Structure formats: structure tokens, C-alpha cells
Amino acid sequence: MFNKLLSNLPFNPSLITQVSFYAKRLHKEASIRRLGFVLIILTMMVQLFAVFVPAQPTLARDGNDIIEGGFGSKDRAVALCRSNAQDFATILLHFGVTCDGVAAGSIESIRSTDQNNNLFSLGRLPIGPTYNGRATEETEIAISASEDSPYYMRHLSSFDSGAYSTYQVLSVGNIYSVRYYIMFSCGNIVQTGKPTLPEPPPPPPPPPPPKPEECQWKPNIPASDPKCFKPCPVDGKHNIPAYSKQCFEPCPVDGKHNLSASNPNCFEPCPVDGKHNIPANSNKCFEPCPIEGKHNIPNYSDQCFEPCPYNDDIPKTSPKCKPCKAADNITDKLACLLFNKKAANSTQNISNANNTTAKAGDIITYTLIVKNSGQASIKDYVMKENLSDVLEYADVVDLQGGKLNVKKTVAWPATTIKSTEKLIRTIKVKVKNPLPNTPLPCANATVSPCPKSTSFDLIMTNTYHGTTINIKLPSSIIKTTETVTTTILPDTGPGLSLIVGFAFTAIVGYFFARSRLLAKELDIVRTEYVSTGGA
């Protein structure tokens, strides 16, 4: 239309009215396109803000995280380490990693299946021998300086929701130049290779037997030897004892000079307290064994030892002296504990609620059982249970005297478990009504794709010393939609949306500039036509 009007205007001056009308239409079109271009620019600014300042999880926190919600930068990780927030520095030091080592670390990306699927990550919660259809090879890690010990280390690939997951990590070296990784998304420590349990220290060697008292008259022989005697003081009879009948000299013993040397009471008294009425060379003159019940044998006898509290026939220092077969040494009493756990749905009258589906408002009773299979009592034993995953969908009804801390771990007062005794504790919770629709936790900026998580997955998962209880919950429309959008819909991340946005902005900008240019050219034609009178 533009070319047609301009080409015919010199031959038909009356077309100037159509040129004016077309110019007005182009000005209106340019105004509309200007508004569209401004809106597109604002949309692009919102998209860029979403890319450079990505969303972070605020509602959901995984109880397995070493640092709740993770950290966004290396400087933040160093600050958390230096303040020992959530025992972060204590846990790192267990692996030989210092805060200076964290500051010297480098940012990298790793796959969960790197090192031939030999990466193991540390977490606060146990997940059992299998999880997500994969073997975890879970190992308990005791960190004595941390109040939340023990921790648990398992395959990093156990949490994969697909073939593998990619993590942004801080690569650090410890004081022995061993490489570790700290995940940005949760602060969990990753190492190459399965952790090994420390070897128990060998038992101390038994004390050497006491050296018998030497004869005071003849060197290199014991005092109890028959050849150990005081010689007769009479000249020519030095080779016979002073108490011999052939030695007629007065009794040489101090305080007994008034007796004949042959008198039965003329003897050197036994130096042991309580045995002064027998000769010093008597076989009954010995230091008694100091062990209770063995005072009638010498302290140098092979039978003079402190008996094992579990077997009187072996010494306390023997490697066989231990409370049970599972123990490593005499003090390893905790190895004799046998753990069990079960759950019941009181509302639905289900005695074994594992792998069943509970409803909103149901009462769930967890029963924890600890049995002492050893021969020794275990004093001041504290039962603990982490309820972080359960309390996402339930409220506490009764803890049977236990106390719940801010980290959602319930602990009961210390008690003594006698041999063969069972310690039973119960936890009653009530499923929330209505059920929360909190989304799954996932730090989009550091993990791709979102890994498998036990938090807010409509399953109340609880593991107690290797025994895992899973109680399912009914899904709502919101959670079903969340599952579809995170597992079925295609990935339309910020990269693709930016490309589409820039392309759309370029197209809108082009048509806006074109409308302005055509309107300006028509204004020039009208001005020149009026000034020249159509000539």
C-alpha cells in the first residue's frame, strides 16, 4: 500500500487525502507497537532476574542436610565453617578438613556416578540398606565431638531420580592431601571410596609376674629355696643352718638370744604381716595374691590374676574376655545391643503399618525395642530417634517421657539396661488433617535434575538402626500436579526461555521500528507536497 500510494501520487494528486489517512493509521499502529515493545522489554527483565537470582527453597528442608538449605557461595561455606554452625567445622575436622582448606577450595561440578559409582555422601539420617531401588552400602560414622552423632554415609547415586544427577560442589583437600567434595545444595561431604571403620585398639599386655624375693644370705636364689638359710655362726659350721641341732651356738636371731640355736622357736620370722609366727623360709611365707578370693596363693602364681567378669577361668586382659561374641573387647558393650522397630495404625486397627497407606487424622504408634544380648549391664544408655520426616505430615501425641529438640530428634532419659533385658519406648503421632501440600525441596541453581528426596514425598519414612518403616499418605491434586510437572513435562529452563524471549523481542522491535519509519516518511511526503503545491 505504501509503495502504491507514493508511486501514483505524482500522477494523481487527489491521493494526498489517502496518504494523510494512511499516515494517521501508521502513527496509531506505531503507538500500539511501542506499548507492546515496552511490555516485552519488561517481561525480558523479569526473565533475566529469574536467571541471575534463581529461586531457592524456603518452605521445605531435608532433615538429611548437614547445612539446612545448603549455601550459595564459597564465602558462605567458609563463614559457616568458622562459626561451626550446625557442627559444620566439627564434622569437617573429622575428615581432616580445616576451614582454611575450605577457603582454598575450588568450585566444580560432579556426577553422582563419577569414579565408577564410587562416591559416598555423608548425611544426618539413615535410609536403610536399599533406597530408591539401589543398594546404599550405608555405613554408620561416629563423630564423638558432635551431639548429633552418629552420621551415615552411603552411595551418592542412591538419591538419583534418573540415570545420574549433577551437583555443584566445593572441592577441598584435607591435611593429608585427600580430596573431598562439599555439596552446595545441602552441605553434605562426599568422598571417593567406601568409608572403613577404625580398628579397635589391641588389649594391653598382661603385667609380668612379680619377681620372687631373693635370699638375703645367698644371692641369685629365691628366699623360699631350701638352700636359703642363715649359716651357723659357729666356726667350721658355716655350711649348716644356724637352727641346726649341730649348731650349738645361741640363737642368733635378734630378740631370741636367750634360746638355743636348736630351739624350735629360734627362727627368722616371716616378714609378711600376719605370718610372723612362721619361719621366713617356710613355703607358707609369701606375699598373698591381692585379688579378692585368691589370698591363699602367692602373688607370683599363674593363678593370681583378676578374673574376667564374664568368665572366672580366664584373665580380665584376655582377648576372649568380652560381653558377647559381637563385641571387639571387654568394654565394647554397645555391640551387644539388638535393635528392632515396628509401627501400628491404631485408627485402622493395623498391627503392622509398614508399607500401608494412612489417612488424615490416623493415630500411628511407633515401638522402639533395644535388647541387651550381652552379659554386662549397659549404664546411662540414651535412646534417640529422628522424627524429622515423620513430623512433616504428623504431630506428636505422646513421647512416653521423651523430649523433642529443635532438630526433631526425640531422646529419652539415660537408663541402665541389664543383661538380657529389653528397653521398649513408644511414640504416638497423629497424621495432620488436612495433609500439607508443601512442595519437594530442590535448590534449582545447584542440582540438575532434582534428586530423589524423602522430604514432603507423601511417605512418612523412619529408619532406626537399619530397620526402615514407610507409611504412605494419599495424594492430593496439588501434589499430583507437582509430580507431573517435575517428572513428565519437558525441561524449559531459563536458557530456552531466554532464547525465545530475545527472538520475540527482536521481532516486536523490528515491526515497531518499521511502523515509525513508514509514518515518518509519509509525514515528510505530506509536508513537501503541501509546501510545493503538488508540483
XYZ file of C-alpha atoms in Angstrom:
535
model
C 0.000 0.000 0.000
C 2.828 2.380 0.882
C 4.666 1.842 -2.400
C 1.424 2.031 -4.403
C 0.390 5.414 -2.954
C 3.812 7.017 -3.380
C 4.259 5.731 -6.926
C 0.808 7.011 -8.082
C 0.810 10.331 -6.178
C 2.660 12.347 -8.925
C 0.049 11.263 -11.478
C -2.990 11.606 -9.218
C -2.615 14.473 -6.676
C -6.008 13.644 -5.172
C -4.375 10.628 -3.463
C -2.880 13.033 -0.903
C -6.028 12.530 1.262
C -5.369 8.766 1.316
C -1.728 9.446 2.158
C -2.859 11.557 5.138
C -5.287 8.864 6.271
C -2.638 6.136 5.914
C -0.130 8.277 7.865
C -2.586 8.653 10.765
C -3.174 4.882 10.804
C 0.572 4.248 10.865
C 1.005 6.642 13.822
C -1.663 4.731 15.779
C -0.055 1.435 14.813
C 3.347 2.719 15.967
C 1.820 3.689 19.352
C 0.375 0.198 19.822
C 3.631 -1.433 18.772
C 5.549 0.875 21.156
C 3.364 -0.306 24.039
C 3.906 -3.946 23.040
C 7.660 -3.408 22.773
C 7.784 -1.844 26.280
C 5.826 -4.782 27.745
C 8.150 -7.270 26.039
C 11.194 -5.436 27.475
C 9.672 -5.605 30.990
C 8.986 -9.329 30.526
C 12.613 -9.888 29.491
C 13.815 -8.027 32.607
C 11.728 -10.352 34.792
C 13.169 -13.384 32.946
C 16.750 -12.117 33.377
C 16.109 -11.538 37.094
C 14.884 -15.132 37.410
C 18.085 -16.365 35.715
C 20.641 -14.316 37.674
C 18.781 -14.555 41.007
C 17.321 -18.093 40.924
C 14.663 -19.224 43.332
C 15.793 -21.029 46.454
C 13.741 -23.418 48.628
C 12.191 -21.659 51.626
C 9.424 -23.931 52.906
C 10.931 -27.414 52.753
C 14.129 -28.523 54.438
C 15.546 -32.026 54.175
C 16.452 -33.392 57.634
C 19.373 -35.240 55.985
C 21.188 -31.951 55.194
C 24.422 -31.194 57.082
C 23.662 -27.479 56.409
C 19.906 -26.858 56.192
C 19.171 -25.488 52.703
C 22.878 -25.568 51.768
C 24.878 -22.444 50.860
C 25.126 -20.302 47.748
C 28.818 -19.362 47.644
C 32.265 -20.400 48.849
C 32.431 -17.371 51.166
C 29.201 -18.503 52.831
C 30.659 -22.012 53.311
C 33.800 -20.536 54.937
C 31.658 -18.388 57.270
C 29.556 -21.413 58.298
C 32.756 -23.379 58.999
C 34.406 -20.668 61.101
C 31.233 -20.237 63.209
C 30.806 -24.048 63.474
C 27.144 -23.638 62.559
C 25.243 -26.941 62.920
C 28.563 -28.662 63.881
C 29.855 -27.978 60.332
C 33.505 -27.426 61.371
C 33.400 -30.390 63.782
C 32.201 -32.713 61.013
C 34.789 -31.395 58.521
C 37.603 -31.814 61.062
C 36.618 -35.496 61.478
C 37.693 -35.906 57.837
C 40.834 -33.778 58.313
C 39.381 -30.735 56.500
C 40.033 -27.325 58.082
C 38.250 -24.020 57.471
C 41.398 -22.754 55.697
C 41.113 -25.788 53.423
C 37.513 -24.798 52.648
C 38.649 -21.259 51.812
C 41.268 -22.675 49.402
C 38.740 -24.988 47.684
C 37.567 -24.669 44.089
C 34.032 -24.831 42.656
C 33.381 -27.858 40.432
C 30.520 -29.979 39.077
C 30.371 -33.737 39.677
C 28.064 -36.535 38.648
C 26.678 -38.968 41.184
C 28.105 -41.860 39.124
C 31.656 -40.493 38.837
C 34.653 -42.599 39.934
C 32.878 -45.737 38.655
C 29.907 -45.074 41.018
C 32.305 -44.986 43.980
C 31.248 -41.641 45.503
C 29.815 -41.752 49.058
C 27.982 -38.842 50.725
C 27.546 -38.104 54.457
C 24.106 -37.262 55.875
C 22.310 -36.953 59.208
C 19.582 -39.580 58.614
C 19.803 -43.331 57.906
C 17.971 -44.524 54.772
C 18.491 -48.287 55.130
C 20.397 -50.876 53.048
C 18.375 -50.064 49.900
C 16.781 -46.833 48.733
C 15.135 -45.768 45.504
C 15.749 -49.294 44.161
C 19.533 -49.059 44.683
C 21.929 -50.609 47.196
C 23.214 -47.858 49.532
C 26.091 -49.681 51.320
C 25.225 -47.413 54.260
C 27.880 -47.064 56.970
C 27.453 -45.509 60.425
C 30.032 -42.772 61.139
C 30.579 -41.844 64.808
C 31.760 -38.244 65.422
C 32.175 -38.003 69.212
C 32.550 -34.210 69.271
C 29.077 -33.738 67.706
C 25.879 -34.087 69.747
C 24.035 -35.477 66.662
C 26.447 -38.426 66.199
C 26.225 -40.910 64.601
C 26.024 -39.808 60.962
C 25.531 -42.045 57.930
C 27.474 -42.385 54.658
C 26.060 -44.068 51.546
C 26.313 -44.098 47.734
C 25.682 -40.618 46.300
C 23.807 -42.289 43.423
C 21.215 -43.663 45.900
C 19.334 -40.347 45.595
C 19.242 -40.285 41.759
C 15.787 -39.958 40.198
C 17.229 -40.779 36.757
C 20.431 -42.184 35.260
C 22.543 -39.725 37.285
C 22.445 -36.329 38.989
C 24.821 -33.387 38.585
C 25.900 -31.447 41.691
C 27.737 -28.165 42.148
C 30.398 -28.824 44.794
C 33.312 -27.207 46.587
C 36.415 -29.369 46.008
C 38.715 -29.248 49.080
C 41.787 -31.121 50.284
C 42.382 -32.270 53.846
C 45.585 -32.132 55.877
C 46.677 -35.443 54.321
C 46.063 -34.195 50.719
C 42.954 -36.384 50.355
C 40.279 -34.843 48.101
C 36.719 -34.291 49.448
C 33.674 -32.516 47.974
C 31.140 -30.318 49.806
C 27.756 -30.028 48.048
C 26.314 -26.516 47.687
C 22.702 -27.771 47.887
C 22.943 -29.336 51.357
C 26.500 -29.042 52.769
C 26.933 -32.846 52.753
C 30.511 -34.179 52.456
C 31.326 -36.512 49.536
C 34.385 -38.791 49.444
C 35.754 -41.321 46.969
C 35.536 -44.902 48.197
C 33.542 -46.622 50.939
C 34.456 -45.482 54.483
C 36.214 -48.007 56.694
C 35.532 -48.481 60.376
C 38.529 -47.901 62.691
C 40.274 -50.970 64.038
C 39.723 -51.464 67.820
C 42.887 -50.986 69.894
C 44.601 -54.217 70.988
C 44.155 -55.178 74.646
C 47.036 -54.180 76.934
C 49.621 -56.910 77.632
C 49.276 -58.693 80.979
C 51.594 -57.456 83.724
C 54.750 -59.522 84.254
C 54.667 -61.919 87.203
C 56.233 -60.473 90.339
C 59.848 -61.325 90.898
C 60.281 -63.590 93.956
C 62.184 -62.193 96.900
C 65.880 -63.057 96.770
C 67.631 -64.838 99.571
C 69.370 -62.323 101.782
C 72.253 -64.685 102.569
C 72.818 -66.329 99.189
C 72.491 -64.303 96.005
C 70.633 -65.427 92.854
C 68.246 -67.807 94.644
C 64.754 -67.054 95.998
C 64.071 -66.689 99.655
C 61.753 -69.729 99.571
C 64.507 -72.018 98.281
C 65.582 -74.665 100.877
C 69.178 -73.655 100.284
C 68.399 -70.191 101.520
C 69.286 -70.243 105.205
C 71.350 -68.307 107.636
C 74.625 -70.231 108.224
C 75.628 -71.387 111.620
C 77.785 -68.728 113.252
C 79.970 -71.322 114.818
C 83.355 -71.576 113.188
C 83.605 -74.662 110.990
C 79.821 -74.980 110.770
C 79.073 -72.213 108.391
C 77.757 -74.759 105.870
C 74.854 -75.737 108.112
C 71.848 -73.671 109.128
C 72.029 -71.651 112.246
C 68.981 -73.500 113.591
C 70.551 -76.923 113.055
C 70.890 -79.235 116.020
C 74.600 -79.368 115.293
C 74.854 -75.682 115.809
C 75.000 -75.261 119.497
C 75.631 -71.596 119.459
C 72.971 -69.348 120.983
C 70.094 -68.426 118.751
C 71.426 -65.661 116.561
C 68.034 -64.123 115.896
C 67.591 -60.710 117.407
C 65.388 -60.906 120.466
C 65.938 -64.680 120.792
C 69.481 -64.841 122.065
C 68.156 -66.433 125.255
C 67.196 -69.511 123.248
C 69.393 -72.255 121.988
C 70.126 -72.244 118.341
C 68.389 -75.644 118.165
C 65.225 -74.412 119.840
C 62.138 -74.703 117.601
C 61.324 -71.106 118.300
C 64.727 -69.946 117.135
C 63.976 -68.879 113.587
C 63.865 -65.761 111.496
C 60.184 -64.780 111.410
C 58.304 -64.437 108.149
C 58.348 -60.730 107.192
C 54.798 -60.828 105.830
C 52.217 -59.135 108.048
C 50.135 -61.707 109.922
C 52.712 -64.507 109.364
C 55.427 -63.560 111.840
C 54.825 -66.822 113.763
C 56.258 -68.986 110.970
C 59.811 -69.126 109.630
C 60.784 -66.843 106.842
C 61.877 -69.835 104.755
C 58.551 -71.647 105.136
C 56.574 -72.445 101.992
C 53.708 -70.593 103.620
C 55.724 -67.423 103.894
C 54.751 -65.472 100.797
C 53.026 -62.270 99.808
C 49.409 -63.296 99.189
C 47.724 -62.689 95.851
C 45.965 -59.284 96.114
C 42.945 -60.499 94.142
C 39.802 -60.983 96.241
C 39.183 -64.705 96.912
C 42.783 -65.703 95.992
C 44.695 -64.622 99.114
C 45.723 -68.261 99.807
C 48.090 -68.410 96.824
C 51.329 -66.468 96.193
C 51.170 -63.261 94.256
C 53.591 -64.758 91.717
C 51.385 -67.792 90.982
C 49.980 -68.340 87.475
C 46.521 -68.332 89.039
C 46.995 -64.883 90.532
C 45.066 -62.771 88.028
C 41.952 -60.629 88.067
C 39.271 -62.860 86.551
C 37.164 -61.843 83.593
C 33.790 -60.566 84.842
C 32.111 -62.846 82.300
C 34.293 -65.985 82.806
C 36.272 -66.696 86.020
C 38.605 -69.148 84.236
C 40.306 -66.530 82.041
C 42.093 -63.269 82.935
C 40.414 -59.936 82.524
C 43.113 -58.989 79.986
C 42.421 -61.982 77.708
C 41.104 -61.195 74.185
C 38.356 -63.740 74.891
C 37.065 -61.651 77.798
C 34.184 -59.720 76.221
C 30.466 -59.334 76.999
C 29.231 -61.058 73.810
C 30.524 -62.560 70.570
C 29.779 -59.379 68.604
C 31.955 -57.253 70.915
C 35.525 -56.361 69.960
C 36.871 -56.101 73.524
C 35.841 -56.086 77.180
C 34.449 -52.521 77.047
C 32.551 -52.860 73.766
C 29.163 -53.349 75.441
C 27.145 -51.398 72.854
C 27.902 -54.069 70.242
C 25.663 -56.432 72.249
C 22.558 -54.307 71.653
C 19.915 -55.704 69.305
C 17.565 -53.144 67.765
C 14.053 -53.552 66.370
C 11.224 -51.268 65.392
C 7.597 -51.609 64.355
C 4.643 -49.341 63.674
C 0.895 -49.811 64.157
C -2.081 -47.830 62.848
C -4.405 -47.652 65.863
C -7.178 -45.892 63.940
C -7.400 -48.531 61.188
C -6.534 -51.393 63.599
C -3.430 -52.382 61.570
C -0.771 -54.074 63.723
C 1.982 -53.809 61.056
C 1.602 -50.446 59.336
C 4.825 -50.686 57.287
C 4.150 -50.048 53.556
C 0.448 -49.322 54.271
C -1.474 -46.127 53.488
C -2.616 -43.926 56.377
C -5.378 -41.344 56.251
C -5.536 -37.825 57.617
C -6.195 -37.935 61.365
C -4.930 -41.527 61.860
C -3.026 -42.356 65.077
C 0.323 -44.078 64.363
C 2.209 -45.805 67.203
C 5.933 -46.471 66.705
C 7.523 -49.035 69.047
C 11.319 -48.990 69.546
C 12.919 -52.093 71.088
C 16.506 -52.379 72.357
C 17.650 -55.732 73.826
C 20.913 -56.282 75.700
C 22.167 -59.677 74.455
C 25.440 -59.409 76.399
C 26.452 -60.493 79.896
C 27.153 -56.958 81.166
C 24.784 -54.153 82.110
C 24.944 -51.014 79.965
C 24.749 -47.881 82.089
C 23.447 -44.436 81.093
C 22.180 -45.580 77.688
C 20.246 -42.848 75.858
C 17.682 -43.880 73.239
C 17.348 -41.431 70.340
C 15.063 -41.313 67.324
C 14.942 -38.764 64.480
C 11.374 -37.802 63.551
C 12.134 -35.043 61.009
C 10.498 -36.873 58.074
C 7.533 -38.160 60.135
C 6.705 -34.716 61.572
C 6.394 -33.247 58.071
C 2.967 -34.916 57.934
C 2.166 -35.675 61.611
C 2.012 -34.079 65.060
C 3.325 -35.601 68.305
C 0.682 -37.063 70.645
C 2.810 -38.876 73.263
C 6.591 -39.452 73.588
C 6.439 -41.648 76.757
C 8.694 -39.294 78.706
C 10.955 -38.379 75.783
C 11.880 -34.822 74.805
C 11.929 -33.417 71.250
C 14.702 -30.938 70.343
C 14.731 -28.285 67.614
C 16.252 -30.754 65.156
C 13.201 -33.005 65.652
C 15.170 -35.730 67.423
C 13.456 -37.303 70.439
C 15.636 -38.569 73.302
C 14.698 -40.394 76.493
C 16.448 -40.076 79.887
C 19.541 -42.205 80.373
C 18.848 -45.640 81.841
C 20.648 -48.896 82.654
C 19.922 -51.970 80.512
C 20.694 -55.176 82.400
C 21.814 -58.403 80.737
C 19.044 -59.987 78.561
C 16.776 -57.027 79.447
C 14.641 -55.252 76.831
C 14.136 -51.487 76.721
C 10.871 -50.526 74.990
C 9.790 -46.982 74.096
C 6.705 -45.863 72.140
C 5.979 -42.767 70.078
C 2.419 -41.772 69.197
C 1.799 -39.316 66.357
C -1.361 -38.111 64.636
C -1.424 -37.578 60.857
C -2.197 -33.930 60.094
C -5.679 -33.079 58.836
C -5.645 -31.667 56.230
C -2.377 -33.029 54.821
C 0.199 -30.340 53.895
C 0.840 -29.720 50.186
C 4.411 -28.458 50.732
C 6.497 -28.960 47.535
C 9.607 -31.111 47.370
C 12.867 -29.306 48.340
C 15.194 -28.696 45.402
C 17.866 -25.982 45.001
C 17.495 -25.328 41.257
C 20.766 -23.494 40.940
C 22.981 -26.320 42.178
C 21.332 -29.669 41.341
C 20.147 -30.915 37.963
C 17.869 -32.800 37.749
C 16.147 -32.602 41.123
C 17.432 -35.650 43.104
C 15.239 -38.110 44.956
C 14.373 -36.812 48.431
C 12.488 -38.281 51.403
C 11.120 -34.842 52.392
C 7.495 -33.995 51.532
C 7.124 -37.059 49.265
C 3.788 -38.214 50.846
C 5.688 -41.010 52.644
C 6.496 -40.925 56.361
C 9.921 -42.595 56.276
C 11.677 -43.516 59.511
C 14.825 -45.637 59.944
C 16.033 -46.955 63.311
C 19.390 -48.785 63.257
C 18.774 -50.374 59.833
C 15.020 -51.009 60.218
C 13.029 -48.717 57.891
C 9.304 -48.012 58.303
C 7.484 -46.414 55.335
C 3.869 -45.264 55.786
C 2.284 -43.858 52.634
C -0.220 -40.996 52.518
C -2.982 -40.249 49.963
C -2.033 -37.813 47.210
C -3.865 -34.547 46.591
C -4.457 -32.772 43.278
C -1.687 -30.283 44.098
C 0.904 -32.991 44.823
C -0.169 -34.981 41.737
C 0.317 -31.863 39.607
C 3.737 -31.327 41.217
C 4.752 -34.913 40.366
C 3.654 -34.496 36.741
C 5.442 -31.180 36.305
C 8.723 -32.469 37.786
C 8.819 -35.877 36.069
C 6.795 -35.758 32.816
C 6.825 -32.198 31.438
C 9.840 -31.265 29.264
C 12.635 -29.156 30.680
C 12.011 -25.499 29.724
C 14.706 -23.925 31.789
C 15.987 -20.326 31.682
C 18.238 -20.973 28.670
C 15.401 -21.909 26.315
C 13.084 -19.198 27.658
C 15.800 -16.549 27.168
C 16.334 -17.598 23.548
C 12.587 -17.442 22.829
C 12.275 -14.116 24.680
C 15.158 -12.477 22.783
C 13.768 -13.697 19.454
C 10.273 -12.420 20.247
C 11.687 -9.067 21.436
C 13.662 -8.684 18.204
C 10.546 -9.348 16.083
C 8.379 -6.890 18.055
C 11.138 -4.271 17.967
C 11.533 -4.707 14.210
C 7.841 -4.072 13.487
C 7.781 -1.127 15.900
C 10.783 0.488 14.151
C 9.258 -0.247 10.719
C 5.955 1.439 11.684
C 7.789 4.527 12.962
C 9.899 4.725 9.794
C 6.899 4.453 7.432
C 4.916 7.024 9.431
C 7.871 9.434 9.381
C 8.340 9.030 5.613
C 4.636 9.723 4.983
C 4.865 12.864 7.154
C 7.805 14.035 5.005
C 5.822 13.371 1.795
C 2.815 15.332 3.095
C 4.990 18.262 4.215
C 6.815 18.505 0.868
C 3.571 18.080 -1.084
C 1.913 20.945 0.784
C 4.980 23.213 0.534
C 5.375 22.676 -3.225
C 1.669 22.712 -4.023
C 1.818 19.231 -5.521
C 4.451 20.216 -8.116
